[in-house]
Amino acid sequence: MIVFCGEFSEAAKKVMLRILSKAGFEASVITATVFTVLLVVVSVITDLWVIMLFEIALLFIVFLGAAAPYLERKKTLERMLPIKISIDDEFVHAIWVDCEMTKKVTEVKRVLQIDNCYYIVFQNPKLKDVLCETNLLTVGDIDCFENIFRGKIKRIK
């Protein structure tokens, strides 16, 4: 049994904000690309190129998508950082301020190791993926954690 519990460090909070910012950026780029294609098609059909001024708004949306986690930093971190995570050979159980989740270890898609944190990514997350900080390990050890997720851990610098 492995248990992570406690207050996340500033470094871990920055890791989480960076992950959320990247996800927001990717989602907003996809959205902006679709709307850009639509704007170009409408501009070509109607010969009204002034419509392309909406592209400025799309660029702003991309910026907001990446910056959103930082704009609401306190609320974002409160909702996304778990209070307690317990992992055994079969299940990952995480508790947040507003919800809790239990998933099978077999449903873990990959585990990203970023600095002294592990970000557990599930195949079909119904709620959220889970960030664990090695400094918050209260029961068990990192070797046991890495054995449970052997072959799924990817180190990111």
Short mmCIF file of C-alpha atoms in Angstrom, two decimals, residues 1-9 12 81-88 91-96 111-113 116-120 130-149 153:
data_model
loop_
_atom_site.label_atom_id
_atom_site.label_comp_id
_atom_site.label_asym_id
_atom_site.label_seq_id
_atom_site.Cartn_x
_atom_site.Cartn_y
_atom_site.Cartn_z
CA MET A 1 0.00 0.00 0.00
CA ILE A 2 1.24 3.44 -0.93
CA VAL A 3 -0.25 6.66 0.45
CA PHE A 4 0.48 10.25 -0.54
CA CYS A 5 -0.95 12.88 1.80
CA GLY A 6 -0.17 16.48 2.71
CA GLU A 7 0.33 19.98 1.31
CA PHE A 8 1.89 20.20 -2.16
CA SER A 9 5.08 22.22 -2.59
CA ALA A 12 4.52 20.60 -7.57
CA LEU A 81 -4.57 18.74 -6.52
CA PRO A 82 -5.71 15.71 -4.52
CA ILE A 83 -5.83 15.74 -0.74
CA LYS A 84 -4.98 12.05 -0.41
CA ILE A 85 -3.95 9.30 -2.82
CA SER A 86 -3.77 5.64 -1.88
CA ILE A 87 -2.48 2.98 -4.25
CA ASP A 88 -2.40 -0.76 -3.82
CA PHE A 91 -6.66 0.23 -7.24
CA VAL A 92 -5.77 3.91 -7.26
CA HIS A 93 -7.99 5.89 -4.89
CA ALA A 94 -7.80 9.70 -4.92
CA ILE A 95 -9.69 12.26 -2.86
CA TRP A 96 -10.09 15.92 -3.87
CA VAL A 111 2.71 7.77 -15.50
CA LEU A 112 4.71 10.90 -16.26
CA GLN A 113 7.62 11.63 -13.94
CA ASN A 116 9.81 15.03 -8.04
CA CYS A 117 6.20 14.42 -9.11
CA TYR A 118 4.36 11.57 -10.77
CA TYR A 119 1.34 12.43 -12.94
CA ILE A 120 -0.92 9.38 -13.32
CA VAL A 130 -3.77 12.37 -10.43
CA LEU A 131 -0.60 14.22 -9.41
CA CYS A 132 1.56 12.63 -6.70
CA GLU A 133 4.55 14.35 -5.09
CA THR A 134 7.35 12.15 -3.75
CA ASN A 135 7.78 14.41 -0.69
CA LEU A 136 4.21 13.62 0.38
CA LEU A 137 4.75 9.86 0.52
CA THR A 138 3.60 8.77 3.99
CA VAL A 139 3.17 5.00 3.56
CA GLY A 140 5.33 2.78 1.31
CA ASP A 141 8.26 3.81 -0.83
CA ILE A 142 8.98 5.01 -4.37
CA ASP A 143 10.41 1.64 -5.44
CA CYS A 144 7.08 -0.02 -4.63
CA PHE A 145 5.26 2.73 -6.57
CA GLU A 146 7.51 2.22 -9.61
CA ASN A 147 7.01 -1.57 -9.42
CA ILE A 148 3.22 -1.15 -9.55
CA PHE A 149 3.48 1.03 -12.67
CA ILE A 153 6.54 5.42 -16.36
#
